[in-house]
Amino acid sequence: GQQVMQIPQYQHVQEGEDFTTYCNSSTTLSNIQWYKQRPGGHPVFLIQLVKSGEVKKQKRLTFQFGEAKKNSSLHITATQTTDVGTYFCAGRTGANNLFFGTGTRLTVIP
Amino acid sequence: NAGVMQNPRHLVRRRGQEARLRCSPMKGHSHVYWYRQLPEEGLKFMVYLQKENIIDESGMPKERFSAEFPKEGPSILRIQQVVRGDSAAYFCASSPLGDRASPLHFGNGTRLTVT
């Protein structure tokens, strides 16, 4: 079945350090989305990538979709305490249901 | 424009009771998804529905769980004869009609505790 793995599971960084989470799918994805969930909150959509090799930026966040459309990454430059939360990738293989990755929980130490 | 509304926010049930979780999608959205999240874990897909139809229920346990999305009213996730292992946060999400590429809009979730 569809599996989307993320590494690392947890990441603790000092405020100002960079952070990267990686997402890998067992199958080719038609598109990939990224979500952020604050502690005690619900997932909130960040961005969607569709094209092979696509790179998108949102301020300090850089999202990348692999050439084979099986992996993706999210990189945060100079983390801030507001970046705390769990980051999930989510992919579709063509059907409408969206499978979420295992998530990376980011802790930022002030 | 109200977002996805889920109620109740918190639900406590004793073992063997029934739990009914409700989800009203965003206005104009006719696709509803249910996910389960155990503490410290990711989001596990359960079921995907359109109005009056179950499109994909591959993530639903075969017994005790059912979901519906009637023509009128909210989507309902029903858990019969709850057990302690059902304790989790249940999130509903919605997306617009026929738009596979659109993001999901999540509700605040229902946190079910089975005692």
GROMACS .gro file of C-alpha atoms in nm:
model
  225
    1GLY     CA    1   0.000   0.000   0.000
    2GLN     CA    2   0.085   0.365  -0.019
    3GLN     CA    3   0.359   0.467   0.226
    4VAL     CA    4   0.507   0.808   0.283
    5MET     CA    5   0.798   0.824   0.525
    6GLN     CA    6   0.958   1.131   0.673
    7ILE     CA    7   1.291   1.181   0.843
    8PRO     CA    8   1.385   1.279   1.098
    9GLN     CA    9   1.096   1.203   1.330
   10TYR     CA   10   1.213   1.470   1.575
   11GLN     CA   11   1.448   1.766   1.540
   12HIS     CA   12   1.566   2.006   1.807
   13VAL     CA   13   1.746   2.318   1.687
   14GLN     CA   14   1.874   2.638   1.842
   15GLU     CA   15   1.689   2.944   1.727
   16GLY     CA   16   1.866   3.075   1.419
   17GLU     CA   17   1.982   2.735   1.297
   18ASP     CA   18   1.853   2.579   0.978
   19PHE     CA   19   1.617   2.281   0.960
   20THR     CA   20   1.537   2.027   0.691
   21THR     CA   21   1.283   1.747   0.675
   22TYR     CA   22   1.277   1.482   0.403
   23CYS     CA   23   0.981   1.297   0.263
   24ASN     CA   24   0.999   0.971   0.067
   25SER     CA   25   0.721   0.783  -0.105
   26SER     CA   26   0.717   0.419  -0.207
   27THR     CA   27   0.532   0.515  -0.527
   28THR     CA   28   0.539   0.802  -0.777
   29LEU     CA   29   0.322   1.093  -0.666
   30SER     CA   30   0.102   1.310  -0.885
   31ASN     CA   31   0.160   1.600  -0.649
   32ILE     CA   32   0.282   1.663  -0.297
   33GLN     CA   33   0.152   1.898  -0.033
   34TRP     CA   34   0.306   2.022   0.290
   35TYR     CA   35   0.118   2.096   0.610
   36LYS     CA   36   0.213   2.236   0.949
   37GLN     CA   37   0.046   2.137   1.273
   38ARG     CA   38   0.112   2.344   1.583
   39PRO     CA   39   0.102   2.163   1.917
   40GLY     CA   40  -0.263   2.100   2.006
   41GLY     CA   41  -0.378   2.235   1.671
   42HIS     CA   42  -0.489   2.106   1.336
   43PRO     CA   43  -0.293   2.068   1.012
   44VAL     CA   44  -0.269   2.383   0.803
   45PHE     CA   45  -0.183   2.377   0.435
   46LEU     CA   46   0.149   2.537   0.342
   47ILE     CA   47   0.214   2.462  -0.024
   48GLN     CA   48   0.168   2.221  -0.315
   49LEU     CA   49   0.427   2.099  -0.565
   50VAL     CA   50   0.325   1.938  -0.891
   51LYS     CA   51   0.612   1.936  -1.140
   52SER     CA   52   0.918   1.714  -1.135
   53GLY     CA   53   1.212   1.904  -0.985
   54GLU     CA   54   0.992   2.195  -0.879
   55VAL     CA   55   1.124   2.437  -0.615
   56LYS     CA   56   0.906   2.689  -0.435
   57LYS     CA   57   0.991   2.942  -0.166
   58GLN     CA   58   0.784   3.106   0.104
   59LYS     CA   59   0.999   3.357   0.292
   60ARG     CA   60   1.238   3.138   0.495
   61LEU     CA   61   1.083   2.811   0.374
   62THR     CA   62   1.206   2.629   0.062
   63PHE     CA   63   1.015   2.332  -0.076
   64GLN     CA   64   1.150   2.090  -0.335
   65PHE     CA   65   0.994   1.805  -0.534
   66GLY     CA   66   1.230   1.535  -0.658
   67GLU     CA   67   1.293   1.460  -1.023
   68ALA     CA   68   1.133   1.117  -0.993
   69LYS     CA   69   0.837   1.265  -0.801
   70LYS     CA   70   0.895   1.021  -0.517
   71ASN     CA   71   1.061   1.250  -0.266
   72SER     CA   72   1.040   1.601  -0.137
   73SER     CA   73   1.207   1.826   0.118
   74LEU     CA   74   1.127   2.129   0.327
   75HIS     CA   75   1.410   2.354   0.440
   76ILE     CA   76   1.371   2.635   0.691
   77THR     CA   77   1.646   2.895   0.708
   78ALA     CA   78   1.725   3.063   1.042
   79THR     CA   79   1.450   2.903   1.247
   80GLN     CA   80   1.235   3.108   1.481
   81THR     CA   81   1.029   2.998   1.780
   82THR     CA   82   0.716   3.047   1.569
   83ASP     CA   83   0.835   2.761   1.347
   84VAL     CA   84   0.767   2.510   1.624
   85GLY     CA   85   0.528   2.232   1.522
   86THR     CA   86   0.503   1.913   1.322
   87TYR     CA   87   0.557   1.930   0.949
   88PHE     CA   88   0.380   1.676   0.733
   89CYS     CA   89   0.417   1.600   0.368
   90ALA     CA   90   0.117   1.446   0.194
   91GLY     CA   91   0.097   1.284  -0.145
   92ARG     CA   92  -0.153   1.162  -0.396
   93THR     CA   93  -0.086   0.882  -0.643
   94GLY     CA   94  -0.372   0.976  -0.869
   95ALA     CA   95  -0.669   0.882  -0.660
   96ASN     CA   96  -0.828   1.154  -0.454
   97ASN     CA   97  -0.727   1.035  -0.111
   98LEU     CA   98  -0.428   1.210   0.035
   99PHE     CA   99  -0.174   1.005   0.231
  100PHE     CA  100   0.020   1.185   0.499
  101GLY     CA  101   0.380   1.125   0.590
  102THR     CA  102   0.484   1.031   0.940
  103GLY     CA  103   0.573   1.392   1.021
  104THR     CA  104   0.877   1.570   1.165
  105ARG     CA  105   0.832   1.741   1.499
  106LEU     CA  106   1.042   2.056   1.521
  107THR     CA  107   1.143   2.209   1.851
  108VAL     CA  108   1.318   2.545   1.847
  109ILE     CA  109   1.522   2.632   2.155
  110PRO     CA  110   1.533   3.008   2.217
  111ASN     CA  111  -1.666   3.221   0.543
  112ALA     CA  112  -1.675   2.962   0.816
  113GLY     CA  113  -1.410   2.696   0.806
  114VAL     CA  114  -1.454   2.326   0.861
  115MET     CA  115  -1.658   2.279   1.176
  116GLN     CA  116  -1.622   1.972   1.391
  117ASN     CA  117  -1.810   1.888   1.704
  118PRO     CA  118  -1.778   1.805   1.973
  119ARG     CA  119  -1.422   1.924   2.040
  120HIS     CA  120  -1.385   1.674   2.319
  121LEU     CA  121  -1.580   1.354   2.371
  122VAL     CA  122  -1.553   1.111   2.657
  123ARG     CA  123  -1.708   0.768   2.626
  124ARG     CA  124  -1.699   0.456   2.838
  125ARG     CA  125  -1.598   0.129   2.679
  126GLY     CA  126  -1.889  -0.020   2.487
  127GLN     CA  127  -2.066   0.308   2.420
  128GLU     CA  128  -2.112   0.471   2.082
  129ALA     CA  129  -1.927   0.780   1.962
  130ARG     CA  130  -2.069   1.009   1.693
  131LEU     CA  131  -1.839   1.271   1.547
  132ARG     CA  132  -1.978   1.543   1.324
  133CYS     CA  133  -1.815   1.746   1.050
  134SER     CA  134  -1.957   2.032   0.847
  135PRO     CA  135  -1.731   2.109   0.549
  136MET     CA  136  -1.649   2.456   0.428
  137LYS     CA  137  -1.921   2.621   0.223
  138GLY     CA  138  -1.904   2.499  -0.134
  139HIS     CA  139  -1.699   2.191  -0.048
  140SER     CA  140  -1.852   1.854  -0.120
  141HIS     CA  141  -1.551   1.630  -0.056
  142VAL     CA  142  -1.490   1.520   0.301
  143TYR     CA  143  -1.198   1.322   0.444
  144TRP     CA  144  -1.161   1.171   0.789
  145TYR     CA  145  -0.822   1.112   0.951
  146ARG     CA  146  -0.723   0.964   1.285
  147GLN     CA  147  -0.424   1.085   1.481
  148LEU     CA  148  -0.288   0.900   1.781
  149PRO     CA  149  -0.080   1.099   2.032
  150GLU     CA  150   0.267   1.178   1.897
  151GLU     CA  151   0.184   1.014   1.565
  152GLY     CA  152   0.090   1.109   1.212
  153LEU     CA  153  -0.242   1.137   1.034
  154LYS     CA  154  -0.389   0.807   0.925
  155PHE     CA  155  -0.637   0.820   0.638
  156MET     CA  156  -0.969   0.660   0.720
  157VAL     CA  157  -1.234   0.746   0.463
  158TYR     CA  158  -1.310   0.981   0.177
  159LEU     CA  159  -1.668   1.076   0.094
  160GLN     CA  160  -1.858   1.291  -0.146
  161LYS     CA  161  -2.219   1.384  -0.094
  162GLU     CA  162  -2.413   1.060  -0.036
  163ASN     CA  163  -2.124   0.844  -0.159
  164ILE     CA  164  -1.829   0.671   0.000
  165ILE     CA  165  -1.543   0.700  -0.247
  166ASP     CA  166  -1.262   0.531  -0.055
  167GLU     CA  167  -1.290   0.361   0.283
  168SER     CA  168  -0.967   0.166   0.261
  169GLY     CA  169  -0.844   0.312   0.590
  170MET     CA  170  -1.152   0.231   0.793
  171PRO     CA  171  -1.148  -0.062   1.033
  172LYS     CA  172  -1.384  -0.330   0.903
  173GLU     CA  173  -1.588  -0.346   1.220
  174ARG     CA  174  -1.750  -0.087   1.446
  175PHE     CA  175  -1.662   0.211   1.228
  176SER     CA  176  -1.888   0.371   0.971
  177ALA     CA  177  -1.910   0.706   0.795
  178GLU     CA  178  -2.173   0.891   0.602
  179PHE     CA  179  -2.217   1.223   0.428
  180PRO     CA  180  -2.588   1.273   0.363
  181LYS     CA  181  -2.737   1.508   0.109
  182GLU     CA  182  -2.839   1.738   0.391
  183GLY     CA  183  -2.642   1.789   0.709
  184PRO     CA  184  -2.292   1.715   0.829
  185SER     CA  185  -2.073   1.415   0.770
  186ILE     CA  186  -2.086   1.168   1.058
  187LEU     CA  187  -1.815   0.930   1.173
  188ARG     CA  188  -1.969   0.668   1.396
  189ILE     CA  189  -1.778   0.433   1.624
  190GLN     CA  190  -1.981   0.162   1.788
  191GLN     CA  191  -1.881  -0.022   2.106
  192VAL     CA  192  -1.575   0.194   2.161
  193VAL     CA  193  -1.259   0.045   2.309
  194ARG     CA  194  -0.963   0.220   2.473
  195GLY     CA  195  -0.763   0.189   2.153
  196ASP     CA  196  -1.010   0.420   1.980
  197SER     CA  197  -0.887   0.710   2.193
  198ALA     CA  198  -0.738   0.956   1.946
  199ALA     CA  199  -0.792   1.287   1.772
  200TYR     CA  200  -1.021   1.256   1.472
  201PHE     CA  201  -0.979   1.523   1.208
  202CYS     CA  202  -1.214   1.602   0.927
  203ALA     CA  203  -1.101   1.790   0.619
  204SER     CA  204  -1.283   1.918   0.314
  205SER     CA  205  -1.197   2.023  -0.041
  206PRO     CA  206  -1.392   2.174  -0.329
  207LEU     CA  207  -1.594   1.976  -0.579
  208GLY     CA  208  -1.392   1.789  -0.841
  209ASP     CA  209  -1.062   1.956  -0.765
  210ARG     CA  210  -0.803   1.685  -0.704
  211ALA     CA  211  -0.520   1.932  -0.670
  212SER     CA  212  -0.676   2.152  -0.407
  213PRO     CA  213  -0.546   2.154  -0.053
  214LEU     CA  214  -0.743   2.011   0.235
  215HIS     CA  215  -0.897   2.243   0.491
  216PHE     CA  216  -0.898   2.081   0.833
  217GLY     CA  217  -1.132   2.125   1.123
  218ASN     CA  218  -1.010   2.159   1.481
  219GLY     CA  219  -1.067   1.790   1.542
  220THR     CA  220  -1.259   1.586   1.795
  221ARG     CA  221  -1.051   1.441   2.074
  222LEU     CA  222  -1.209   1.114   2.180
  223THR     CA  223  -1.120   0.964   2.515
  224VAL     CA  224  -1.244   0.617   2.601
  225THR     CA  225  -1.241   0.537   2.970
   0.00000   0.00000   0.00000
